[in-house]
Amino acid sequence: MKKKVLWAVGGVLLLAVLLIGVLSAVNGYFILAPSVQLQLNGEAAVEIAAHSEYADAGVVARRGKEDLSAQVVTDGTVDVTKPGTYTVTYRLTVRDKEYVQQRTVTVVDREAPVLELLGDAQMTVSARKFYEEPGFTATDRCDGDLAAAVQVTEAVEGETLTLTYTVKDAAGNESSVQRVVTIRDETAPVISLKGSSTVYVTLGGTYQERGCSATDDVDGDVTGAVVRSGSVDTSTAGTYTIRYSVKDKAGNSTSATRTVKVYTYTPNSADRVYLTFDDGPSTNVTPRILDILAEHNVKATFFILNYSESTKYLVGRMINEGHTVAIHGYSHDYATIYASDEAFMQNVYRLRDKLLADFGYHATIIRFPGGSSNTVSKSYNKGIMSRLVKRVEQGGFVYFDWNISSGDASAAGLSSTQIYSNVTSRLGRGRNNVVLMHDSSAKGTTADALENIIIYGKANNYTFAPLTPSTRPVHHGVAN
Ligand code: ZN
C-alpha cells in the first residue's frame, strides 16, 4: 500500500516537472525561462576629441535567442562641442524588472586655438618707435575668442625684431606664431621748398634765396644738413637751377630743385598797374598775397575793413612792406553804413582813428563799399552817394573806384585762370590800370592767380605801384 502511494506521488511530480519544462520552453513565462542579458557594445568608458563625430555603440539585449534590443531605452546626450564627461544610460524592463547599463563618454579639447596675425608677418620700419602692432586674432572652437589671452614676447638681434605670439586654450593646447620686423631706415628725408619752385626775377633785380626745410622720419629736422648748389646771375637773362640735397644718418638721400628765370623788365612809367585788394585782412589769403608781392617786389593797395587782434599783424606787414593801407570802412554792412551821411563818415573815421592809434598811420584813401557807382545805397538813403563823394573830399580823403575788375567778387571760387585772364586781358597802355581784387578768406583763387598776373605785367613792361593821394583817380560816377 505504501509503495503504491510513493509511486503515485513520484509520477505526479515527474509529470509536473515535465509540464513546467515544456511550457517554459514554449512561452518563457515560467521560472525555468532563460535569463535576460543587457550588454554594452564597446567600452564602458570612452574618450573622444571635441568636435569629432560621436556615434554611440549601443547595447545588445537578449533573452535566450530572443533579441530585445528594440525595447532598450537610451538616456543622455553627448555634446561634442563642450568638453566634459557625459553619461549614457540604457534601460530595459522585462516583467517589471529593470536592467541597466551605463557608459561614460569624455569629450576632450585636443585642438589648439587658431592664432592669426593681422598685417604682414614680415615688416620693415625705420625705427623701433615707428612699429605699431597691427594686431592678431585668436579663436578656439571650444573656448571662443582668446585674443585677450595672447602673450607677446620680443627678441631683438641686430636689426631684427622678432615678436612671438602665444596663446593657450583652457585645455592647455598652445598655438604660436611669429612676426619678423626689420628695423632699418630706408626712408629718405623730405625737402620742402620755401616759396615757389619756379621763381621769376627781373633782369638786374635781386634773387632772394628763400631756402627750404628738410625733415627725416628718424632724424627729425635735418634742415642744417641741406647742401645747396647752383647760382643765379641776375645780370644775364636765362633759366637757372638751384639744387637742394640732403642725406639722413642712414645714408638715404634726396634732392629738390628750384627753377629761377631771369627775364627782361623795362618798366614803362606810362603803363601803370595798381593792384588793389578789398575786404581784408584775412588770416588765410592776406599772408599769401603779401608773400607773393614781397617775392616780386611789387607794392599794392589794401582797402581794409576792421581788423582783429589776430589779423592786426597783417596790417603791420602791409605798412612795413611799403603797401598803401586804405579805408574800405570799419564795417561793410550796407544797411548800417549807408543809413545816413553821418553814419558813413563815422564808419570811415572809426577805422582811420584805429590805424592812427595802432600804427601812427594816416590813411587818406578810401573806397566806397560797392564803389561810388553802387545802386544799393539808395534803398537805404536816396541820393546819399552824391553827397558822400563831396563829403569825403571835404574831409580830406580821396576815393578810388576801379577800371579793371578781376571778377573775384561776383562768384565765390572763380578759377585762378579766369581771374588771371580777366585782369591781363583788360590791362591798357598809357593809363592807370586800377585792378579790383579781394583778399577776404574765401578768395584763395585770387592769391593763386596773383603771381602770374605780376609776371605777365612785368614781362609786358607795366609798372606796378601803390595808390597815393596824388595818383590820378579812377571814378565810376554816381548812380543814385
Ligand atoms: Zn568790399
Coordinates of C-alpha atoms and ligand atoms in Angstrom, one line a residue:
M1 CA 0.0 0.0 0.0
K2 CA 2.7 2.4 1.0
K3 CA 4.7 1.6 -2.2
K4 CA 1.7 2.4 -4.4
V5 CA 1.3 5.8 -2.8
L6 CA 5.1 6.6 -3.3
W7 CA 4.9 5.7 -6.9
A8 CA 1.8 7.8 -7.4
V9 CA 3.4 10.9 -5.8
G10 CA 6.6 10.4 -7.8
G11 CA 4.7 10.1 -11.0
V12 CA 2.7 13.3 -10.3
L13 CA 5.9 15.2 -9.6
L14 CA 7.6 13.9 -12.7
L15 CA 4.6 15.0 -14.8
A16 CA 4.7 18.4 -13.2
V17 CA 8.4 19.0 -13.9
L18 CA 7.9 17.9 -17.5
L19 CA 4.9 20.2 -17.9
I20 CA 6.8 23.2 -16.5
G21 CA 9.8 22.5 -18.7
V22 CA 7.7 22.2 -21.8
L23 CA 5.7 25.3 -21.1
S24 CA 8.8 27.4 -20.2
A25 CA 10.4 26.4 -23.5
V26 CA 7.3 27.5 -25.4
N27 CA 6.5 30.9 -24.0
G28 CA 9.1 31.9 -21.3
Y29 CA 6.7 32.8 -18.6
F30 CA 7.8 30.3 -16.1
I31 CA 10.6 30.1 -13.7
L32 CA 12.8 28.0 -15.9
A33 CA 12.9 30.6 -18.7
P34 CA 16.4 31.8 -19.9
S35 CA 17.8 34.9 -18.1
V36 CA 17.8 38.5 -19.7
Q37 CA 21.1 39.8 -20.8
L38 CA 21.9 43.6 -21.4
Q39 CA 25.4 44.1 -22.6
L40 CA 27.3 47.2 -23.8
N41 CA 28.8 47.2 -27.2
G42 CA 32.3 48.7 -27.0
E43 CA 33.9 50.1 -23.9
A44 CA 32.2 51.4 -20.8
A45 CA 34.4 54.5 -20.7
V46 CA 35.1 56.3 -24.0
E47 CA 37.2 59.4 -24.7
I48 CA 36.7 61.4 -27.8
A49 CA 38.1 64.6 -29.2
A50 CA 35.8 67.7 -29.1
H51 CA 34.1 68.4 -32.4
S52 CA 34.6 64.8 -33.6
E53 CA 31.7 62.7 -34.6
Y54 CA 30.3 60.7 -31.8
A55 CA 28.3 57.6 -32.7
D56 CA 27.1 55.6 -29.7
A57 CA 27.9 51.9 -30.0
G58 CA 24.7 50.9 -28.2
V59 CA 23.9 47.7 -26.3
V60 CA 22.7 44.2 -27.1
A61 CA 19.7 42.9 -25.2
R62 CA 18.7 39.2 -25.3
R63 CA 16.8 36.6 -23.6
G64 CA 17.8 33.3 -24.9
K65 CA 17.7 33.6 -28.6
E66 CA 15.2 36.5 -28.5
D67 CA 16.6 39.9 -29.4
L68 CA 15.1 42.6 -27.1
S69 CA 17.4 45.5 -28.3
A70 CA 14.5 47.4 -29.7
Q71 CA 13.0 47.7 -26.3
V72 CA 16.0 49.3 -24.8
V73 CA 15.5 53.0 -23.8
T74 CA 18.7 55.1 -24.1
D75 CA 19.1 58.2 -22.0
G76 CA 21.7 61.0 -22.0
T77 CA 23.3 63.1 -24.7
V78 CA 26.9 63.9 -25.6
D79 CA 27.7 67.5 -26.7
V80 CA 30.8 67.2 -28.7
T81 CA 31.3 71.0 -28.7
K82 CA 31.7 71.2 -25.0
P83 CA 34.5 69.3 -23.2
G84 CA 33.3 67.3 -20.2
T85 CA 32.1 63.9 -19.0
Y86 CA 28.7 62.6 -20.2
T87 CA 26.8 59.5 -19.1
V88 CA 24.7 57.4 -21.4
T89 CA 22.2 55.1 -19.7
Y90 CA 20.5 52.1 -21.2
R91 CA 17.4 50.7 -19.6
L92 CA 15.4 47.5 -20.4
T93 CA 12.4 46.4 -18.4
V94 CA 11.2 42.9 -18.6
R95 CA 8.3 41.6 -16.5
D96 CA 8.6 44.6 -14.2
K97 CA 12.3 44.1 -13.7
E98 CA 14.7 46.8 -14.8
Y99 CA 18.1 46.1 -16.3
V100 CA 20.5 49.0 -16.5
Q101 CA 23.9 49.6 -18.2
Q102 CA 25.9 52.9 -18.4
R103 CA 28.7 54.3 -20.5
T104 CA 30.7 57.4 -19.7
V105 CA 31.8 59.5 -22.7
T106 CA 34.6 62.1 -22.0
V107 CA 34.8 64.9 -24.6
V108 CA 38.4 66.3 -24.6
D109 CA 39.6 69.5 -26.3
R110 CA 42.6 68.4 -28.2
E111 CA 42.6 71.2 -30.7
A112 CA 44.9 74.3 -30.4
P113 CA 43.4 77.7 -30.9
V114 CA 43.8 79.4 -34.3
L115 CA 46.2 82.3 -33.9
E116 CA 46.4 84.6 -36.9
L117 CA 48.4 87.8 -37.4
L118 CA 46.8 90.9 -38.8
G119 CA 49.2 92.8 -41.0
D120 CA 52.2 91.3 -42.6
A121 CA 54.4 88.6 -41.0
Q122 CA 57.4 90.4 -42.3
M123 CA 57.7 94.1 -42.0
T124 CA 60.2 96.9 -42.2
V125 CA 60.1 100.1 -40.1
S126 CA 62.6 102.9 -39.9
A127 CA 62.9 102.8 -36.2
R128 CA 61.5 100.8 -33.3
K129 CA 59.3 103.7 -32.2
F130 CA 57.5 103.5 -35.5
Y131 CA 56.4 99.9 -35.1
E132 CA 52.7 99.8 -34.4
E133 CA 51.3 96.5 -33.6
P134 CA 48.9 95.6 -36.3
G135 CA 47.2 93.1 -34.0
F136 CA 46.1 89.4 -34.2
T137 CA 43.1 87.2 -33.8
A138 CA 42.9 84.1 -31.6
T139 CA 39.9 81.8 -31.6
D140 CA 39.3 78.4 -30.2
R141 CA 36.4 76.2 -31.2
C142 CA 35.8 75.3 -27.6
D143 CA 36.7 78.5 -25.8
G144 CA 35.8 81.1 -28.4
D145 CA 37.7 84.4 -28.6
L146 CA 41.1 84.2 -26.9
A147 CA 42.6 87.4 -28.3
A148 CA 42.9 88.8 -24.8
A149 CA 44.9 85.8 -23.7
V150 CA 47.6 86.2 -26.3
Q151 CA 51.1 86.8 -24.9
V152 CA 53.6 88.7 -27.0
T153 CA 57.3 88.5 -26.4
E154 CA 60.0 90.4 -28.2
A155 CA 63.5 89.4 -29.1
V156 CA 66.0 91.8 -30.7
E157 CA 69.0 90.6 -32.6
G158 CA 70.8 93.2 -34.7
E159 CA 68.2 95.0 -36.8
T160 CA 65.8 92.1 -36.5
L161 CA 62.9 92.3 -34.0
T162 CA 61.2 89.0 -33.6
L163 CA 57.7 89.1 -32.0
T164 CA 56.4 85.8 -30.7
Y165 CA 52.7 85.5 -30.1
T166 CA 51.5 82.6 -27.9
V167 CA 48.1 81.5 -26.7
K168 CA 46.7 78.5 -24.8
D169 CA 43.2 77.3 -24.5
A170 CA 41.6 76.1 -21.3
A171 CA 42.7 72.5 -22.1
G172 CA 46.3 73.7 -22.4
N173 CA 46.6 73.4 -26.2
E174 CA 49.0 76.0 -27.4
S175 CA 49.5 77.9 -30.6
S176 CA 52.3 80.2 -31.5
V177 CA 53.2 82.5 -34.5
Q178 CA 56.0 84.9 -35.2
R179 CA 56.3 88.3 -36.9
V180 CA 59.7 89.4 -38.0
V181 CA 60.2 93.2 -38.1
T182 CA 63.3 94.6 -39.8
I183 CA 64.3 97.9 -38.2
R184 CA 66.2 99.7 -40.9
D185 CA 65.9 103.4 -42.0
E186 CA 65.1 103.2 -45.7
T187 CA 63.2 106.4 -45.9
A188 CA 64.9 109.5 -47.3
P189 CA 64.2 112.9 -45.8
V190 CA 61.6 115.2 -47.3
I191 CA 62.6 118.6 -48.6
S192 CA 60.0 121.4 -48.6
L193 CA 61.0 124.5 -50.6
K194 CA 60.1 127.8 -49.1
G195 CA 58.5 129.9 -51.8
S196 CA 57.7 128.8 -55.3
S197 CA 59.5 126.1 -57.2
T198 CA 59.7 128.5 -60.1
V199 CA 60.8 132.0 -59.3
Y200 CA 60.9 134.9 -61.7
V201 CA 63.4 137.6 -61.3
T202 CA 63.6 140.7 -63.4
L203 CA 66.9 141.4 -65.2
G204 CA 69.2 143.3 -62.9
G205 CA 66.9 142.6 -59.9
T206 CA 67.7 140.6 -56.8
Y207 CA 67.2 136.9 -56.4
Q208 CA 66.2 136.2 -52.9
E209 CA 67.0 132.7 -51.8
R210 CA 64.1 131.5 -49.7
G211 CA 65.7 128.3 -48.7
C212 CA 64.0 125.1 -47.7
S213 CA 63.3 122.9 -44.7
A214 CA 64.1 119.2 -44.5
T215 CA 62.7 116.6 -42.1
D216 CA 63.6 112.9 -41.8
D217 CA 61.3 110.3 -40.2
V218 CA 64.1 109.1 -37.9
D219 CA 66.5 112.1 -37.6
G220 CA 63.8 114.8 -37.4
D221 CA 64.8 118.2 -38.6
V222 CA 67.8 117.9 -41.0
T223 CA 67.5 121.3 -42.5
G224 CA 71.0 122.1 -41.3
A225 CA 72.4 119.2 -43.4
V226 CA 71.0 120.5 -46.6
V227 CA 73.6 121.3 -49.3
R228 CA 72.6 123.9 -51.8
S229 CA 74.2 124.1 -55.2
G230 CA 73.8 126.3 -58.3
S231 CA 73.6 130.0 -58.6
V232 CA 71.7 132.8 -60.3
D233 CA 73.2 135.5 -62.4
T234 CA 70.5 138.2 -62.4
S235 CA 72.6 140.3 -64.9
T236 CA 72.1 137.6 -67.6
A237 CA 68.6 136.6 -68.7
G238 CA 68.0 132.9 -68.7
T239 CA 66.9 129.9 -66.7
Y240 CA 68.8 128.8 -63.6
T241 CA 68.5 125.8 -61.4
I242 CA 69.2 125.7 -57.6
R243 CA 69.5 122.2 -56.2
Y244 CA 69.0 121.3 -52.6
S245 CA 70.3 117.9 -51.4
V246 CA 70.2 116.2 -48.0
K247 CA 71.2 112.8 -46.5
D248 CA 69.9 111.2 -43.3
K249 CA 72.2 109.4 -40.9
A250 CA 71.4 106.1 -42.5
G251 CA 72.6 107.5 -45.9
N252 CA 69.2 107.9 -47.6
S253 CA 69.4 111.0 -49.8
T254 CA 67.0 113.2 -51.6
S255 CA 67.1 116.4 -53.5
A256 CA 64.8 119.1 -54.8
T257 CA 65.3 121.8 -57.3
R258 CA 64.1 125.3 -57.9
T259 CA 64.0 127.0 -61.3
V260 CA 64.9 130.6 -61.4
K261 CA 64.0 132.6 -64.5
V262 CA 65.7 135.9 -65.1
Y263 CA 63.8 138.0 -67.6
T264 CA 63.9 141.4 -69.1
Y265 CA 61.8 144.0 -67.4
T266 CA 61.9 147.6 -68.5
P267 CA 59.1 149.3 -66.7
N268 CA 57.3 151.9 -68.7
S269 CA 56.1 154.6 -66.3
A270 CA 53.1 155.5 -68.5
D271 CA 51.6 151.9 -68.3
R272 CA 50.7 151.6 -64.6
V273 CA 49.1 148.8 -62.7
Y274 CA 47.6 149.4 -59.3
L275 CA 46.7 146.1 -57.7
T276 CA 44.0 146.7 -55.0
F277 CA 42.7 144.2 -52.5
D278 CA 39.4 144.8 -50.7
D279 CA 37.6 143.4 -47.7
G280 CA 40.7 142.0 -45.8
P281 CA 42.7 141.3 -43.9
S282 CA 42.0 137.6 -43.6
T283 CA 44.2 135.1 -41.8
N284 CA 44.5 132.7 -44.8
V285 CA 44.5 134.8 -48.0
T286 CA 46.2 138.1 -47.0
P287 CA 49.5 136.5 -45.9
R288 CA 49.8 134.6 -49.2
I289 CA 49.2 137.8 -51.1
L290 CA 51.8 139.7 -49.0
D291 CA 54.3 136.9 -49.6
I292 CA 53.8 137.0 -53.3
L293 CA 54.0 140.7 -53.5
A294 CA 57.2 140.6 -51.4
E295 CA 58.8 138.0 -53.6
H296 CA 58.2 140.1 -56.7
N297 CA 58.9 143.4 -55.0
V298 CA 55.5 144.7 -56.1
K299 CA 53.7 147.3 -53.9
A300 CA 49.9 147.3 -53.9
T301 CA 47.0 148.9 -52.0
F302 CA 44.8 147.2 -49.4
F303 CA 41.3 148.6 -48.8
I304 CA 40.8 147.1 -45.4
L305 CA 37.9 146.5 -43.0
N306 CA 38.1 146.5 -39.2
Y307 CA 40.8 144.0 -38.2
S308 CA 41.0 141.8 -35.1
E309 CA 43.9 141.2 -32.7
S310 CA 44.7 138.1 -34.7
T311 CA 44.9 140.0 -38.1
K312 CA 46.4 143.2 -36.8
Y313 CA 49.9 142.0 -37.6
L314 CA 48.9 141.7 -41.3
V315 CA 48.1 145.4 -41.3
G316 CA 51.5 146.0 -39.8
R317 CA 53.1 143.9 -42.5
M318 CA 51.2 146.0 -45.2
I319 CA 52.6 149.2 -43.8
N320 CA 56.2 147.9 -43.2
E321 CA 56.4 146.3 -46.6
G322 CA 55.6 149.5 -48.4
H323 CA 52.0 149.0 -49.4
T324 CA 49.2 151.5 -49.1
V325 CA 46.7 150.8 -46.4
A326 CA 43.4 152.5 -47.4
I327 CA 40.0 152.5 -45.8
H328 CA 37.1 150.4 -47.1
G329 CA 35.3 151.0 -43.7
Y330 CA 35.1 149.7 -40.2
S331 CA 32.0 147.8 -41.3
H332 CA 30.9 146.6 -44.8
D333 CA 27.2 146.4 -43.8
Y334 CA 25.4 148.4 -46.4
A335 CA 22.3 149.0 -44.3
T336 CA 24.4 150.4 -41.5
I337 CA 26.9 152.5 -43.3
Y338 CA 24.5 154.0 -45.9
A339 CA 21.8 154.8 -43.3
S340 CA 23.0 158.4 -43.2
D341 CA 25.9 160.7 -44.3
E342 CA 27.0 160.8 -40.6
A343 CA 26.8 157.0 -40.2
F344 CA 29.1 156.6 -43.3
M345 CA 31.6 159.2 -42.1
Q346 CA 31.7 157.6 -38.6
N347 CA 32.4 154.3 -40.2
V348 CA 35.4 155.8 -42.0
Y349 CA 36.7 157.8 -39.0
R350 CA 36.5 154.8 -36.7
L351 CA 38.9 152.8 -38.9
R352 CA 41.1 155.8 -39.6
D353 CA 41.4 156.5 -35.9
K354 CA 42.2 152.9 -35.1
L355 CA 45.0 152.8 -37.7
L356 CA 46.4 156.0 -36.3
A357 CA 46.3 154.7 -32.7
D358 CA 47.7 151.3 -33.6
F359 CA 50.3 152.2 -36.1
G360 CA 50.6 156.0 -36.3
Y361 CA 49.5 155.6 -39.9
H362 CA 47.4 158.3 -41.6
A363 CA 45.0 156.7 -44.1
T364 CA 43.7 159.2 -46.5
I365 CA 42.5 157.0 -49.4
I366 CA 39.1 155.3 -49.3
R367 CA 36.9 153.1 -51.5
F368 CA 33.2 153.0 -51.0
P369 CA 31.8 149.6 -50.3
G370 CA 30.1 148.7 -53.6
G371 CA 32.0 151.5 -55.3
S372 CA 30.9 155.1 -55.8
S373 CA 28.5 153.9 -58.6
N374 CA 26.7 151.4 -56.2
T375 CA 23.0 151.3 -56.5
V376 CA 22.4 149.5 -53.2
S377 CA 22.8 152.6 -51.0
K378 CA 19.8 154.4 -52.5
S379 CA 17.5 151.8 -51.0
Y380 CA 18.6 152.9 -47.6
N381 CA 19.1 156.6 -48.3
K382 CA 18.3 158.1 -51.7
G383 CA 20.9 160.4 -53.1
I384 CA 23.5 159.6 -50.4
M385 CA 26.3 158.9 -52.9
S386 CA 26.1 162.3 -54.5
R387 CA 26.6 163.8 -51.1
L388 CA 29.2 161.4 -49.9
V389 CA 31.6 161.9 -52.8
K390 CA 31.8 165.6 -51.8
R391 CA 31.7 164.9 -48.1
V392 CA 34.7 162.6 -48.2
E393 CA 36.8 165.1 -50.2
Q394 CA 35.9 167.9 -47.8
G395 CA 37.0 165.5 -45.1
G396 CA 40.5 165.3 -46.7
F397 CA 40.1 161.9 -48.3
V398 CA 40.4 160.8 -51.9
Y399 CA 38.4 157.9 -53.1
F400 CA 39.2 155.3 -55.8
D401 CA 36.9 153.0 -57.8
W402 CA 38.5 150.7 -60.4
N403 CA 38.7 150.2 -64.1
I404 CA 39.5 146.6 -64.2
S405 CA 37.6 144.0 -62.2
S406 CA 39.2 140.6 -61.6
G407 CA 35.7 139.2 -61.3
D408 CA 36.6 137.6 -58.0
A409 CA 33.7 139.3 -56.1
S410 CA 31.0 138.1 -58.4
A411 CA 31.4 134.3 -57.9
A412 CA 32.9 132.5 -54.9
G413 CA 35.7 130.2 -56.2
L414 CA 36.1 131.8 -59.6
S415 CA 39.1 129.9 -61.0
S416 CA 42.5 131.4 -60.8
T417 CA 42.9 131.1 -64.6
Q418 CA 39.7 133.0 -65.1
I419 CA 40.9 135.7 -62.7
Y420 CA 44.2 135.9 -64.5
S421 CA 42.6 136.2 -67.8
N422 CA 40.1 138.8 -66.6
V423 CA 42.9 141.0 -65.4
T424 CA 45.5 140.6 -68.1
S425 CA 43.1 140.9 -71.0
R426 CA 41.9 144.3 -69.7
L427 CA 45.2 146.0 -69.0
G428 CA 45.6 149.1 -71.1
R429 CA 48.6 151.1 -72.2
G430 CA 49.2 154.7 -71.2
R431 CA 46.8 154.7 -68.3
N432 CA 46.3 153.9 -64.7
N433 CA 45.0 150.4 -64.5
V434 CA 43.3 150.1 -61.1
V435 CA 42.6 146.4 -60.6
L436 CA 39.8 145.3 -58.2
M437 CA 40.7 142.1 -56.3
H438 CA 39.8 140.7 -52.8
D439 CA 41.8 139.2 -50.0
S440 CA 38.9 138.1 -47.8
S441 CA 39.0 134.5 -46.6
A442 CA 37.1 132.9 -49.4
K443 CA 39.4 134.3 -52.2
G444 CA 42.1 131.7 -52.3
T445 CA 41.9 131.6 -56.1
T446 CA 42.8 135.3 -56.2
A447 CA 46.0 134.5 -54.3
D448 CA 46.6 131.6 -56.8
A449 CA 46.3 134.0 -59.7
L450 CA 48.4 136.8 -58.4
E451 CA 51.9 135.6 -59.2
N452 CA 51.1 135.0 -62.8
I453 CA 49.4 138.4 -63.1
I454 CA 52.5 140.1 -61.8
I455 CA 54.8 138.0 -64.1
Y456 CA 52.6 138.9 -67.1
G457 CA 52.6 142.6 -66.1
K458 CA 56.4 142.7 -65.8
A459 CA 57.0 140.7 -68.9
N460 CA 54.9 143.3 -70.7
N461 CA 56.7 146.2 -69.0
Y462 CA 53.9 147.5 -66.9
T463 CA 54.9 149.5 -63.8
F464 CA 53.3 148.3 -60.5
A465 CA 52.7 150.9 -57.9
P466 CA 50.7 151.5 -54.8
L467 CA 48.0 154.2 -54.8
T468 CA 48.9 157.5 -53.3
P469 CA 46.7 160.6 -52.6
S470 CA 48.3 162.2 -55.7
T471 CA 47.6 159.2 -58.0
R472 CA 45.2 160.3 -60.7
P473 CA 41.9 158.9 -59.5
V474 CA 39.6 156.4 -61.3
H475 CA 36.0 157.2 -60.6
H476 CA 32.9 155.4 -61.9
G477 CA 30.4 158.3 -61.4
V478 CA 27.5 158.3 -59.0
A479 CA 24.3 156.4 -60.0
N480 CA 21.8 157.0 -57.2
Ligands
ZN1 ZN 34.1 145.4 -50.4

